[in-house]
Structure formats: structure tokens, C-alpha cells
Amino acid sequence: MSLPPLVEPAAELTVDEVRRYSRHLIIPDVGMAGQKRLKNAKVLCVGAGGLGSPALMYLAAAGVGTLGIVEFDTVDESNLQRQIIHGQSDIGRSKGESARDSVQEINPYVNVILHDERLDNDNVMEIFAGYDLIVDGTDNFATRYLVNDAAVLLGKPYVWGSIYRFDGQASVFWAEHGPCYRCLYPEAPPPGMVPSCAEGGVLGVLCASIGSIQVTEAIKLLAGIGEPLVGRLMIYDALEMNYRQVKVRKDPDCALCGENPTVTGLIDYEAFCGAISEEAQEAAMGSTITPRALKEMLDNDEKIFLIDVREPGEYEIVNIPGATLIPKNEFLMGDALERMPQDRKIVLHCKTGVRSAEVLAVLKAAGFSDAVHVGSGVVGWVNQIEPHKPVY
Ligand SMILES: [Zn+2]
């Protein structure tokens, strides 16, 4: 299936632009017309992180005339392993501003529009309306469904990518010509089932592999060349070094783009995806302590058993003094429960409080009613108590 170009050509290229884009211009499929279409194109990149970095840099270099960036975060040292649009001197800066400066350095002819805000139900339609195509560089399910739904409601193509450890996926969702993200994933995975890159890690260069597929697809759609990745899911395995693709069909029962849609406007995406499971939420209620409270317990020599439920590799990076490592799965599948002391208060922690809340639910169900967890995890501990230690 080939599709007509998404964008009309700009009136002309300047002499400087002709020089800059000459390697594009001499490709017959792109040519002057294709490059003029790129010049006239308005592309929005949601996020200037792992996928957003290569996406923005190559879209800029390719001569996409207007690039929008939605980003509210600041550059952290732990971003630099993969978010190559930012550098050492950008640490602590606004990610959006840092990305904008890099884009202008790569190509001063690009008009950058910065949306320095978190994408939400109140702003998404207005922001998206100004663009021809949306490139998604988000790393959480709530935002992905929000981006998908807004793109479908506005009839815009949505170039999606996702990365985790050594695995990546990419596709183009465009309800007018094929499936949407909900056709592929009708429901968000249960909270805690699919770890984020912050929890599970990601090979930095994987961002380039998937980000470059996204940019390639964006350029093809804008210029109307080649076979778009509509209705196909590209799956990349970096360890095996193979790409395979599976067909994705439009689901006639899709809640959003199906024959009898039940979702006809934006919904509550946090609730739809659930930040943490209901059981974990319930367990954590009234049983969540701060890093400072933990510090006091330790300083007062209170009889507690402090358990770190992360993975050994994470424990090696940074840990709270006195914590015993018992990974979450040993509570879910193993015999960790039998090893719990009865004479001491159990205090759990993980990286940011998601996994520890899940284990807390297991402990409470087993009768350890006074167990608590550190809501902000080891990250909160380092920030508030031991700031000289690294976070990841
Ligand atoms: Zn759909």
C-alpha cells in the first residue's frame, strides 16, 4: 500500500537549502518535490528523550521545516547514556530548551516550536492540531493511549516506537488507512507487569535503531514515497540481530476506531492504565513512609527488617545501608515469605515505590499487617538522605 504525500510542497528552496539537501535532491524518489514537501512539513515529537533524541536530530537534518517538541522534564545525568540530543553541559537544563538548541545547531533553517508542558487531556488536541504527523517518544502507557486517541480523533498519522533492554518495536498507526494503537493493544498491561526503561534498563543504542525507523517512516509519509509501516509491526531483537514484522489488522471491535466505538473522546488515561495495581494501592494506604522516617528508625536502632526488593544489579549500583536484598519475584514465586521474621517490623523499598507496594500487598495478605514501604524508594533516599550516592 502506498499513500499520497501528506504535505504539499513549499514554493521554493533557497540556494543555501539546495546546497544543504543536495544528497536528498539527487535521489529520484525524493528530488526537489520531496524536499519541498519536507520544508513545508510540521512534525511534532512527543518527548525529547531516548527515542525523541535521534528522531529530532534526523528530522532536523532532513530539513523538516517545523519541528514541535513536547517536553517538560530536565536533563539528568542518567539520560546521557542514550539521549544524545543532550550533552554534559545540559545537565539540569530544561530538556526542551536543550533539544531546541541542538536542533538549531544541526539545522538553523528548522523552525522549532517548544511546548514546555506535560501533554494532557486539556492541551493535546490544541497542540496536535498544528501538526501534520506525530512522532511518539514517550515511555509510559498512559501517554501512549492519550497520543493514540488524540491522533485518531484528529485523523493524524501516529509514528510509534517502544524500547526495552535489547528489544524494540515500531509501527505507524493511522486509523484512516489501517489499525490504531488500540487495535494492537486494546488494554494497557496490568500495572507492574511491564517494567519501564527506568525500572528495567535499555541499551542506549537501541534508541537509534528504533528512532531511525520512526524518522524513516515520517519522511516517507510526508513525501509520499515507499511502503509505509501502516498495518505492520516491526520487531527488532538486538541480541539476535534480527528484524521481523507481523501484520496488524484493524480491529472491527476497536473501542476507538472500530465499527461501534465506545471511546468517542479523551478518557482518564491514568485510571485506564492504573499507576499501580489496586491491591498495591490499598496496601500502601497508611503504610507508606518517607526516607526521613526510615532514617529515624535506623538512627533510633528500632527493631526493623529493611528489605530491598529490587534486582541484584540495581542493588550493586546503589543501596540503603543495612538493607537485605530479596528481589520481588522471590515474594511472588519463591519462599521469601517463610523467611520473614515475626519479631521485627518489616520495611520494604525498591527504586521508586512501585515494586515495594506490590510486595507490601503480598505481605499484608500473609498477615504482616504492620509492614510498611518507603514511598519514594532508594531514589528518594538518595535525594534526601545520601545525596552523594548515584541514582539511576
Ligand atoms: Zn483501533
PDB file of C-alpha atoms in Angstrom, residues 35-328:
ATOM      1  CA  GLN A  35      12.450  18.117  -0.272  1.00  0.00           C
ATOM      2  CA  LYS A  36       9.955  20.976  -0.717  1.00  0.00           C
ATOM      3  CA  ARG A  37       7.341  18.818   0.982  1.00  0.00           C
ATOM      4  CA  LEU A  38       9.691  18.249   3.927  1.00  0.00           C
ATOM      5  CA  LYS A  39      10.267  22.002   4.113  1.00  0.00           C
ATOM      6  CA  ASN A  40       6.533  22.575   4.328  1.00  0.00           C
ATOM      7  CA  ALA A  41       6.009  19.783   6.882  1.00  0.00           C
ATOM      8  CA  LYS A  42       5.129  20.251  10.544  1.00  0.00           C
ATOM      9  CA  VAL A  43       6.130  17.306  12.717  1.00  0.00           C
ATOM     10  CA  LEU A  44       5.517  17.005  16.449  1.00  0.00           C
ATOM     11  CA  CYS A  45       7.808  14.891  18.584  1.00  0.00           C
ATOM     12  CA  VAL A  46       6.342  13.908  21.929  1.00  0.00           C
ATOM     13  CA  GLY A  47       9.307  13.734  24.283  1.00  0.00           C
ATOM     14  CA  ALA A  48      12.962  14.634  23.777  1.00  0.00           C
ATOM     15  CA  GLY A  49      14.314  11.530  25.494  1.00  0.00           C
ATOM     16  CA  GLY A  50      15.621   8.210  24.217  1.00  0.00           C
ATOM     17  CA  LEU A  51      13.581   7.966  21.022  1.00  0.00           C
ATOM     18  CA  GLY A  52      12.995  11.708  20.727  1.00  0.00           C
ATOM     19  CA  SER A  53      16.742  12.398  20.570  1.00  0.00           C
ATOM     20  CA  PRO A  54      17.593  10.588  17.317  1.00  0.00           C
ATOM     21  CA  ALA A  55      14.154  11.374  15.922  1.00  0.00           C
ATOM     22  CA  LEU A  56      14.531  15.118  16.384  1.00  0.00           C
ATOM     23  CA  MET A  57      18.127  15.181  15.204  1.00  0.00           C
ATOM     24  CA  TYR A  58      17.448  13.323  11.953  1.00  0.00           C
ATOM     25  CA  LEU A  59      14.151  15.104  11.264  1.00  0.00           C
ATOM     26  CA  ALA A  60      16.035  18.384  11.685  1.00  0.00           C
ATOM     27  CA  ALA A  61      18.922  17.309   9.483  1.00  0.00           C
ATOM     28  CA  ALA A  62      16.478  16.063   6.849  1.00  0.00           C
ATOM     29  CA  GLY A  63      15.013  19.535   6.515  1.00  0.00           C
ATOM     30  CA  VAL A  64      11.584  19.147   8.105  1.00  0.00           C
ATOM     31  CA  GLY A  65      10.522  22.799   8.175  1.00  0.00           C
ATOM     32  CA  THR A  66       8.723  22.908  11.506  1.00  0.00           C
ATOM     33  CA  LEU A  67       9.535  20.692  14.465  1.00  0.00           C
ATOM     34  CA  GLY A  68       7.422  20.762  17.617  1.00  0.00           C
ATOM     35  CA  ILE A  69       8.814  19.377  20.859  1.00  0.00           C
ATOM     36  CA  VAL A  70       6.614  18.441  23.822  1.00  0.00           C
ATOM     37  CA  GLU A  71       8.809  18.103  26.868  1.00  0.00           C
ATOM     38  CA  PHE A  72       8.612  19.331  30.466  1.00  0.00           C
ATOM     39  CA  ASP A  73      11.453  17.367  32.069  1.00  0.00           C
ATOM     40  CA  THR A  74      15.005  18.453  32.865  1.00  0.00           C
ATOM     41  CA  VAL A  75      18.197  16.748  31.708  1.00  0.00           C
ATOM     42  CA  ASP A  76      19.539  14.245  34.224  1.00  0.00           C
ATOM     43  CA  GLU A  77      22.963  12.626  34.164  1.00  0.00           C
ATOM     44  CA  SER A  78      21.345   9.203  33.749  1.00  0.00           C
ATOM     45  CA  ASN A  79      19.772  10.393  30.469  1.00  0.00           C
ATOM     46  CA  LEU A  80      23.083  10.896  28.697  1.00  0.00           C
ATOM     47  CA  GLN A  81      23.752   7.171  28.106  1.00  0.00           C
ATOM     48  CA  ARG A  82      21.164   7.284  25.308  1.00  0.00           C
ATOM     49  CA  GLN A  83      19.577  10.733  24.930  1.00  0.00           C
ATOM     50  CA  ILE A  84      22.242  12.042  22.605  1.00  0.00           C
ATOM     51  CA  ILE A  85      20.480  15.305  21.790  1.00  0.00           C
ATOM     52  CA  HIS A  86      21.651  16.464  25.248  1.00  0.00           C
ATOM     53  CA  GLY A  87      25.216  16.803  26.481  1.00  0.00           C
ATOM     54  CA  GLN A  88      27.181  17.092  29.707  1.00  0.00           C
ATOM     55  CA  SER A  89      26.697  20.861  29.951  1.00  0.00           C
ATOM     56  CA  ASP A  90      22.918  20.435  29.626  1.00  0.00           C
ATOM     57  CA  ILE A  91      22.543  18.576  32.935  1.00  0.00           C
ATOM     58  CA  GLY A  92      19.904  20.382  34.976  1.00  0.00           C
ATOM     59  CA  ARG A  93      18.621  22.361  31.974  1.00  0.00           C
ATOM     60  CA  SER A  94      15.149  22.096  30.515  1.00  0.00           C
ATOM     61  CA  LYS A  95      15.154  19.155  28.098  1.00  0.00           C
ATOM     62  CA  GLY A  96      13.002  21.064  25.643  1.00  0.00           C
ATOM     63  CA  GLU A  97      15.400  24.002  25.508  1.00  0.00           C
ATOM     64  CA  SER A  98      18.416  21.719  25.287  1.00  0.00           C
ATOM     65  CA  ALA A  99      16.790  19.792  22.409  1.00  0.00           C
ATOM     66  CA  ARG A 100      15.841  23.027  20.640  1.00  0.00           C
ATOM     67  CA  ASP A 101      19.428  24.305  20.825  1.00  0.00           C
ATOM     68  CA  SER A 102      20.760  21.031  19.383  1.00  0.00           C
ATOM     69  CA  VAL A 103      18.217  21.094  16.559  1.00  0.00           C
ATOM     70  CA  GLN A 104      19.157  24.675  15.648  1.00  0.00           C
ATOM     71  CA  GLU A 105      22.835  23.752  15.712  1.00  0.00           C
ATOM     72  CA  ILE A 106      22.185  20.858  13.329  1.00  0.00           C
ATOM     73  CA  ASN A 107      19.955  22.889  11.027  1.00  0.00           C
ATOM     74  CA  PRO A 108      19.239  26.613  11.524  1.00  0.00           C
ATOM     75  CA  TYR A 109      16.538  26.511   8.829  1.00  0.00           C
ATOM     76  CA  VAL A 110      14.234  24.498  11.065  1.00  0.00           C
ATOM     77  CA  ASN A 111      11.520  26.387  12.894  1.00  0.00           C
ATOM     78  CA  VAL A 112      11.322  24.882  16.395  1.00  0.00           C
ATOM     79  CA  ILE A 113       8.189  25.210  18.497  1.00  0.00           C
ATOM     80  CA  LEU A 114       8.662  24.317  22.135  1.00  0.00           C
ATOM     81  CA  HIS A 115       5.707  23.024  24.145  1.00  0.00           C
ATOM     82  CA  ASP A 116       7.194  23.167  27.621  1.00  0.00           C
ATOM     83  CA  GLU A 117       4.387  21.300  29.336  1.00  0.00           C
ATOM     84  CA  ARG A 118       3.173  17.837  30.177  1.00  0.00           C
ATOM     85  CA  LEU A 119       0.866  16.509  27.477  1.00  0.00           C
ATOM     86  CA  ASP A 120      -2.619  16.043  28.928  1.00  0.00           C
ATOM     87  CA  ASN A 121      -6.294  15.997  28.038  1.00  0.00           C
ATOM     88  CA  ASP A 122      -6.520  19.778  28.243  1.00  0.00           C
ATOM     89  CA  ASN A 123      -3.763  20.617  25.768  1.00  0.00           C
ATOM     90  CA  VAL A 124      -3.313  17.593  23.485  1.00  0.00           C
ATOM     91  CA  MET A 125      -5.931  18.433  20.861  1.00  0.00           C
ATOM     92  CA  GLU A 126      -4.818  22.021  20.500  1.00  0.00           C
ATOM     93  CA  ILE A 127      -1.143  21.070  20.264  1.00  0.00           C
ATOM     94  CA  PHE A 128      -1.670  18.186  17.802  1.00  0.00           C
ATOM     95  CA  ALA A 129      -3.939  20.271  15.566  1.00  0.00           C
ATOM     96  CA  GLY A 130      -0.955  22.342  14.443  1.00  0.00           C
ATOM     97  CA  TYR A 131       0.987  19.385  13.018  1.00  0.00           C
ATOM     98  CA  ASP A 132       0.848  17.001  10.064  1.00  0.00           C
ATOM     99  CA  LEU A 133       2.230  13.986  11.879  1.00  0.00           C
ATOM    100  CA  ILE A 134       3.039  12.847  15.422  1.00  0.00           C
ATOM    101  CA  VAL A 135       6.238  11.011  16.365  1.00  0.00           C
ATOM    102  CA  ASP A 136       5.980   9.335  19.745  1.00  0.00           C
ATOM    103  CA  GLY A 137       8.963   9.151  22.039  1.00  0.00           C
ATOM    104  CA  THR A 138       7.091   8.560  25.281  1.00  0.00           C
ATOM    105  CA  ASP A 139       7.872   5.768  27.689  1.00  0.00           C
ATOM    106  CA  ASN A 140       4.600   5.241  29.511  1.00  0.00           C
ATOM    107  CA  PHE A 141       1.289   3.677  28.618  1.00  0.00           C
ATOM    108  CA  ALA A 142      -0.982   6.484  29.794  1.00  0.00           C
ATOM    109  CA  THR A 143       0.651   8.982  27.432  1.00  0.00           C
ATOM    110  CA  ARG A 144       0.720   6.466  24.572  1.00  0.00           C
ATOM    111  CA  TYR A 145      -3.035   5.910  24.745  1.00  0.00           C
ATOM    112  CA  LEU A 146      -3.555   9.663  25.031  1.00  0.00           C
ATOM    113  CA  VAL A 147      -1.380  10.269  21.951  1.00  0.00           C
ATOM    114  CA  ASN A 148      -3.110   7.496  20.004  1.00  0.00           C
ATOM    115  CA  ASP A 149      -6.608   8.639  20.862  1.00  0.00           C
ATOM    116  CA  ALA A 150      -5.920  12.288  20.054  1.00  0.00           C
ATOM    117  CA  ALA A 151      -4.242  11.299  16.771  1.00  0.00           C
ATOM    118  CA  VAL A 152      -7.223   9.128  15.763  1.00  0.00           C
ATOM    119  CA  LEU A 153      -9.744  11.804  16.746  1.00  0.00           C
ATOM    120  CA  LEU A 154      -7.833  14.355  14.648  1.00  0.00           C
ATOM    121  CA  GLY A 155      -7.113  11.950  11.775  1.00  0.00           C
ATOM    122  CA  LYS A 156      -3.315  12.316  12.077  1.00  0.00           C
ATOM    123  CA  PRO A 157      -0.751   9.585  11.478  1.00  0.00           C
ATOM    124  CA  TYR A 158       0.999   8.417  14.637  1.00  0.00           C
ATOM    125  CA  VAL A 159       4.524   7.060  14.282  1.00  0.00           C
ATOM    126  CA  TRP A 160       5.097   4.904  17.323  1.00  0.00           C
ATOM    127  CA  GLY A 161       8.173   3.273  18.778  1.00  0.00           C
ATOM    128  CA  SER A 162       8.984   1.466  22.000  1.00  0.00           C
ATOM    129  CA  ILE A 163      12.189   0.144  23.535  1.00  0.00           C
ATOM    130  CA  TYR A 164      13.175  -2.087  26.428  1.00  0.00           C
ATOM    131  CA  ARG A 165      16.566  -3.619  27.187  1.00  0.00           C
ATOM    132  CA  PHE A 166      17.554  -5.185  23.801  1.00  0.00           C
ATOM    133  CA  ASP A 167      14.104  -5.182  22.199  1.00  0.00           C
ATOM    134  CA  GLY A 168      12.350  -2.575  20.146  1.00  0.00           C
ATOM    135  CA  GLN A 169       9.092  -2.202  18.260  1.00  0.00           C
ATOM    136  CA  ALA A 170       7.812   0.342  15.785  1.00  0.00           C
ATOM    137  CA  SER A 171       4.720   0.917  13.693  1.00  0.00           C
ATOM    138  CA  VAL A 172       2.631   3.603  12.059  1.00  0.00           C
ATOM    139  CA  PHE A 173      -0.913   3.909  13.352  1.00  0.00           C
ATOM    140  CA  TRP A 174      -3.318   5.782  11.133  1.00  0.00           C
ATOM    141  CA  ALA A 175      -6.958   4.891  11.557  1.00  0.00           C
ATOM    142  CA  GLU A 176      -7.915   6.199   8.115  1.00  0.00           C
ATOM    143  CA  HIS A 177      -5.634   3.690   6.423  1.00  0.00           C
ATOM    144  CA  GLY A 178      -5.070   0.930   8.963  1.00  0.00           C
ATOM    145  CA  PRO A 179      -5.118  -0.025  12.631  1.00  0.00           C
ATOM    146  CA  CYS A 180      -4.576   2.259  15.603  1.00  0.00           C
ATOM    147  CA  TYR A 181      -2.561   1.527  18.745  1.00  0.00           C
ATOM    148  CA  ARG A 182      -5.700   0.273  20.484  1.00  0.00           C
ATOM    149  CA  CYS A 183      -6.308  -2.247  17.679  1.00  0.00           C
ATOM    150  CA  LEU A 184      -2.912  -3.757  18.584  1.00  0.00           C
ATOM    151  CA  TYR A 185      -3.135  -3.235  22.350  1.00  0.00           C
ATOM    152  CA  PRO A 186      -6.811  -2.884  23.340  1.00  0.00           C
ATOM    153  CA  GLU A 187      -5.892  -2.757  27.002  1.00  0.00           C
ATOM    154  CA  ALA A 188      -2.931  -1.477  28.936  1.00  0.00           C
ATOM    155  CA  PRO A 189      -0.923  -4.235  30.642  1.00  0.00           C
ATOM    156  CA  PRO A 190      -1.640  -4.655  34.353  1.00  0.00           C
ATOM    157  CA  PRO A 191       0.352  -2.118  36.365  1.00  0.00           C
ATOM    158  CA  GLY A 192       3.722  -3.526  37.362  1.00  0.00           C
ATOM    159  CA  MET A 193       3.633  -6.224  34.631  1.00  0.00           C
ATOM    160  CA  VAL A 194       5.722  -4.351  32.095  1.00  0.00           C
ATOM    161  CA  PRO A 195       8.681  -2.573  33.668  1.00  0.00           C
ATOM    162  CA  SER A 196       9.683   0.797  32.252  1.00  0.00           C
ATOM    163  CA  CYS A 197      13.186   1.523  30.980  1.00  0.00           C
ATOM    164  CA  ALA A 198      13.783   3.356  34.269  1.00  0.00           C
ATOM    165  CA  GLU A 199      12.993   0.118  36.120  1.00  0.00           C
ATOM    166  CA  GLY A 200      14.367  -2.449  33.680  1.00  0.00           C
ATOM    167  CA  GLY A 201      17.035  -0.628  31.694  1.00  0.00           C
ATOM    168  CA  VAL A 202      17.647  -0.125  27.986  1.00  0.00           C
ATOM    169  CA  LEU A 203      20.661  -0.493  25.726  1.00  0.00           C
ATOM    170  CA  GLY A 204      21.379   3.107  24.745  1.00  0.00           C
ATOM    171  CA  VAL A 205      21.966   2.487  21.051  1.00  0.00           C
ATOM    172  CA  LEU A 206      18.589   0.753  20.761  1.00  0.00           C
ATOM    173  CA  CYS A 207      17.105   4.266  20.716  1.00  0.00           C
ATOM    174  CA  ALA A 208      18.915   4.928  17.429  1.00  0.00           C
ATOM    175  CA  SER A 209      17.678   1.685  15.856  1.00  0.00           C
ATOM    176  CA  ILE A 210      14.036   2.370  16.640  1.00  0.00           C
ATOM    177  CA  GLY A 211      14.202   6.181  16.382  1.00  0.00           C
ATOM    178  CA  SER A 212      15.638   5.899  12.887  1.00  0.00           C
ATOM    179  CA  ILE A 213      12.762   3.630  11.812  1.00  0.00           C
ATOM    180  CA  GLN A 214      10.368   6.286  13.092  1.00  0.00           C
ATOM    181  CA  VAL A 215      12.121   9.075  11.181  1.00  0.00           C
ATOM    182  CA  THR A 216      12.275   6.958   8.028  1.00  0.00           C
ATOM    183  CA  GLU A 217       8.532   6.354   8.221  1.00  0.00           C
ATOM    184  CA  ALA A 218       7.824  10.028   8.942  1.00  0.00           C
ATOM    185  CA  ILE A 219       9.803  11.118   5.876  1.00  0.00           C
ATOM    186  CA  LYS A 220       8.096   8.514   3.682  1.00  0.00           C
ATOM    187  CA  LEU A 221       4.646   9.657   4.785  1.00  0.00           C
ATOM    188  CA  LEU A 222       5.424  13.355   4.381  1.00  0.00           C
ATOM    189  CA  ALA A 223       6.897  12.900   0.922  1.00  0.00           C
ATOM    190  CA  GLY A 224       4.564  10.097  -0.169  1.00  0.00           C
ATOM    191  CA  ILE A 225       7.267   7.582  -1.033  1.00  0.00           C
ATOM    192  CA  GLY A 226       7.652   3.850  -0.443  1.00  0.00           C
ATOM    193  CA  GLU A 227       5.544   1.439   1.551  1.00  0.00           C
ATOM    194  CA  PRO A 228       4.535   2.937   4.884  1.00  0.00           C
ATOM    195  CA  LEU A 229       4.652   0.805   8.042  1.00  0.00           C
ATOM    196  CA  VAL A 230       0.868   1.055   8.329  1.00  0.00           C
ATOM    197  CA  GLY A 231      -0.696  -2.249   9.395  1.00  0.00           C
ATOM    198  CA  ARG A 232       2.669  -3.790  10.140  1.00  0.00           C
ATOM    199  CA  LEU A 233       4.534  -4.110  13.424  1.00  0.00           C
ATOM    200  CA  MET A 234       8.320  -4.114  13.174  1.00  0.00           C
ATOM    201  CA  ILE A 235      10.024  -6.079  15.934  1.00  0.00           C
ATOM    202  CA  TYR A 236      13.749  -5.684  16.490  1.00  0.00           C
ATOM    203  CA  ASP A 237      15.884  -8.013  18.596  1.00  0.00           C
ATOM    204  CA  ALA A 238      19.338  -6.522  19.089  1.00  0.00           C
ATOM    205  CA  LEU A 239      20.836  -9.623  20.722  1.00  0.00           C
ATOM    206  CA  GLU A 240      19.793 -11.910  17.864  1.00  0.00           C
ATOM    207  CA  MET A 241      20.231  -9.010  15.443  1.00  0.00           C
ATOM    208  CA  ASN A 242      17.076  -9.589  13.532  1.00  0.00           C
ATOM    209  CA  TYR A 243      14.085  -7.614  12.421  1.00  0.00           C
ATOM    210  CA  ARG A 244      10.828  -9.376  11.871  1.00  0.00           C
ATOM    211  CA  GLN A 245       7.438  -7.992  11.091  1.00  0.00           C
ATOM    212  CA  VAL A 246       3.908  -9.073  11.824  1.00  0.00           C
ATOM    213  CA  LYS A 247       0.726  -7.899  10.180  1.00  0.00           C
ATOM    214  CA  VAL A 248      -1.578  -5.855  12.366  1.00  0.00           C
ATOM    215  CA  ARG A 249      -5.158  -5.679  11.220  1.00  0.00           C
ATOM    216  CA  LYS A 250      -7.670  -3.003  12.001  1.00  0.00           C
ATOM    217  CA  ASP A 251      -9.885  -4.427  14.738  1.00  0.00           C
ATOM    218  CA  PRO A 252     -13.559  -4.010  13.810  1.00  0.00           C
ATOM    219  CA  ASP A 253     -14.303  -4.132  17.539  1.00  0.00           C
ATOM    220  CA  CYS A 254     -11.689  -1.479  18.420  1.00  0.00           C
ATOM    221  CA  ALA A 255     -13.119   0.763  21.136  1.00  0.00           C
ATOM    222  CA  LEU A 256     -11.822   3.814  19.300  1.00  0.00           C
ATOM    223  CA  CYS A 257     -11.598   3.220  15.543  1.00  0.00           C
ATOM    224  CA  GLY A 258     -13.912   0.180  15.252  1.00  0.00           C
ATOM    225  CA  GLU A 259     -17.396  -0.019  13.821  1.00  0.00           C
ATOM    226  CA  ASN A 260     -19.171   0.778  17.084  1.00  0.00           C
ATOM    227  CA  PRO A 261     -16.730   2.878  19.056  1.00  0.00           C
ATOM    228  CA  THR A 262     -17.237   3.256  22.793  1.00  0.00           C
ATOM    229  CA  VAL A 263     -14.416   5.760  23.166  1.00  0.00           C
ATOM    230  CA  THR A 264     -15.514   8.885  21.328  1.00  0.00           C
ATOM    231  CA  GLY A 265     -13.416  11.438  23.160  1.00  0.00           C
ATOM    232  CA  LEU A 266     -10.448  11.592  25.504  1.00  0.00           C
ATOM    233  CA  ILE A 267     -10.704   9.499  28.672  1.00  0.00           C
ATOM    234  CA  ASP A 268      -8.961   9.338  32.066  1.00  0.00           C
ATOM    235  CA  TYR A 269      -5.671   7.719  30.977  1.00  0.00           C
ATOM    236  CA  GLU A 270      -4.086   7.414  34.408  1.00  0.00           C
ATOM    237  CA  ALA A 271      -7.144   5.471  35.560  1.00  0.00           C
ATOM    238  CA  PHE A 272      -7.223   3.447  32.311  1.00  0.00           C
ATOM    239  CA  CYS A 273      -3.618   2.349  32.777  1.00  0.00           C
ATOM    240  CA  GLY A 274      -3.528   2.382  36.585  1.00  0.00           C
ATOM    241  CA  ALA A 275      -0.375   3.775  38.107  1.00  0.00           C
ATOM    242  CA  ILE A 276      -0.070   0.772  40.428  1.00  0.00           C
ATOM    243  CA  SER A 277      -2.422  -2.172  40.949  1.00  0.00           C
ATOM    244  CA  GLU A 278      -5.437  -1.729  43.178  1.00  0.00           C
ATOM    245  CA  GLU A 279      -4.118  -4.269  45.694  1.00  0.00           C
ATOM    246  CA  ALA A 280      -0.821  -2.442  45.908  1.00  0.00           C
ATOM    247  CA  GLN A 281      -2.565   0.887  46.229  1.00  0.00           C
ATOM    248  CA  GLU A 282      -4.705  -0.417  49.060  1.00  0.00           C
ATOM    249  CA  ALA A 283      -1.738  -1.974  50.835  1.00  0.00           C
ATOM    250  CA  ALA A 284       0.260   1.222  50.576  1.00  0.00           C
ATOM    251  CA  MET A 285      -2.518   3.352  52.022  1.00  0.00           C
ATOM    252  CA  GLY A 286      -1.465   4.349  55.540  1.00  0.00           C
ATOM    253  CA  SER A 287       1.613   2.115  55.281  1.00  0.00           C
ATOM    254  CA  THR A 288       3.915   4.368  53.291  1.00  0.00           C
ATOM    255  CA  ILE A 289       6.831   6.077  54.988  1.00  0.00           C
ATOM    256  CA  THR A 290       9.292   8.741  53.894  1.00  0.00           C
ATOM    257  CA  PRO A 291      13.068   8.279  53.610  1.00  0.00           C
ATOM    258  CA  ARG A 292      13.416  10.589  56.621  1.00  0.00           C
ATOM    259  CA  ALA A 293      11.150   8.373  58.708  1.00  0.00           C
ATOM    260  CA  LEU A 294      13.286   5.371  57.731  1.00  0.00           C
ATOM    261  CA  LYS A 295      16.428   7.295  58.661  1.00  0.00           C
ATOM    262  CA  GLU A 296      14.947   7.998  62.097  1.00  0.00           C
ATOM    263  CA  MET A 297      14.092   4.332  62.594  1.00  0.00           C
ATOM    264  CA  LEU A 298      17.660   3.366  61.724  1.00  0.00           C
ATOM    265  CA  ASP A 299      19.184   6.103  63.884  1.00  0.00           C
ATOM    266  CA  ASN A 300      17.000   5.070  66.844  1.00  0.00           C
ATOM    267  CA  ASP A 301      18.017   1.422  66.416  1.00  0.00           C
ATOM    268  CA  GLU A 302      14.382   0.403  66.085  1.00  0.00           C
ATOM    269  CA  LYS A 303      13.800  -3.296  65.541  1.00  0.00           C
ATOM    270  CA  ILE A 304      13.123  -3.323  61.819  1.00  0.00           C
ATOM    271  CA  PHE A 305      13.934  -5.653  58.949  1.00  0.00           C
ATOM    272  CA  LEU A 306      14.743  -3.500  55.918  1.00  0.00           C
ATOM    273  CA  ILE A 307      14.247  -5.320  52.611  1.00  0.00           C
ATOM    274  CA  ASP A 308      15.300  -4.123  49.186  1.00  0.00           C
ATOM    275  CA  VAL A 309      13.040  -5.854  46.629  1.00  0.00           C
ATOM    276  CA  ARG A 310      14.964  -4.752  43.530  1.00  0.00           C
ATOM    277  CA  GLU A 311      17.264  -6.888  41.359  1.00  0.00           C
ATOM    278  CA  PRO A 312      20.906  -7.633  42.310  1.00  0.00           C
ATOM    279  CA  GLY A 313      22.280  -5.365  39.554  1.00  0.00           C
ATOM    280  CA  GLU A 314      20.312  -2.435  40.920  1.00  0.00           C
ATOM    281  CA  TYR A 315      21.455  -3.175  44.474  1.00  0.00           C
ATOM    282  CA  GLU A 316      25.039  -3.064  43.257  1.00  0.00           C
ATOM    283  CA  ILE A 317      24.557   0.428  41.790  1.00  0.00           C
ATOM    284  CA  VAL A 318      23.220   1.924  44.997  1.00  0.00           C
ATOM    285  CA  ASN A 319      21.666   0.646  48.208  1.00  0.00           C
ATOM    286  CA  ILE A 320      20.441   1.800  51.578  1.00  0.00           C
ATOM    287  CA  PRO A 321      22.841   0.785  54.377  1.00  0.00           C
ATOM    288  CA  GLY A 322      21.538  -2.237  56.272  1.00  0.00           C
ATOM    289  CA  ALA A 323      19.061  -3.335  53.601  1.00  0.00           C
ATOM    290  CA  THR A 324      18.771  -7.032  52.786  1.00  0.00           C
ATOM    291  CA  LEU A 325      18.262  -7.812  49.102  1.00  0.00           C
ATOM    292  CA  ILE A 326      15.290 -10.063  48.379  1.00  0.00           C
ATOM    293  CA  PRO A 327      14.025  -9.467  44.809  1.00  0.00           C
ATOM    294  CA  LYS A 328      10.291  -9.043  44.272  1.00  0.00           C
TER     295      LYS A 328
END
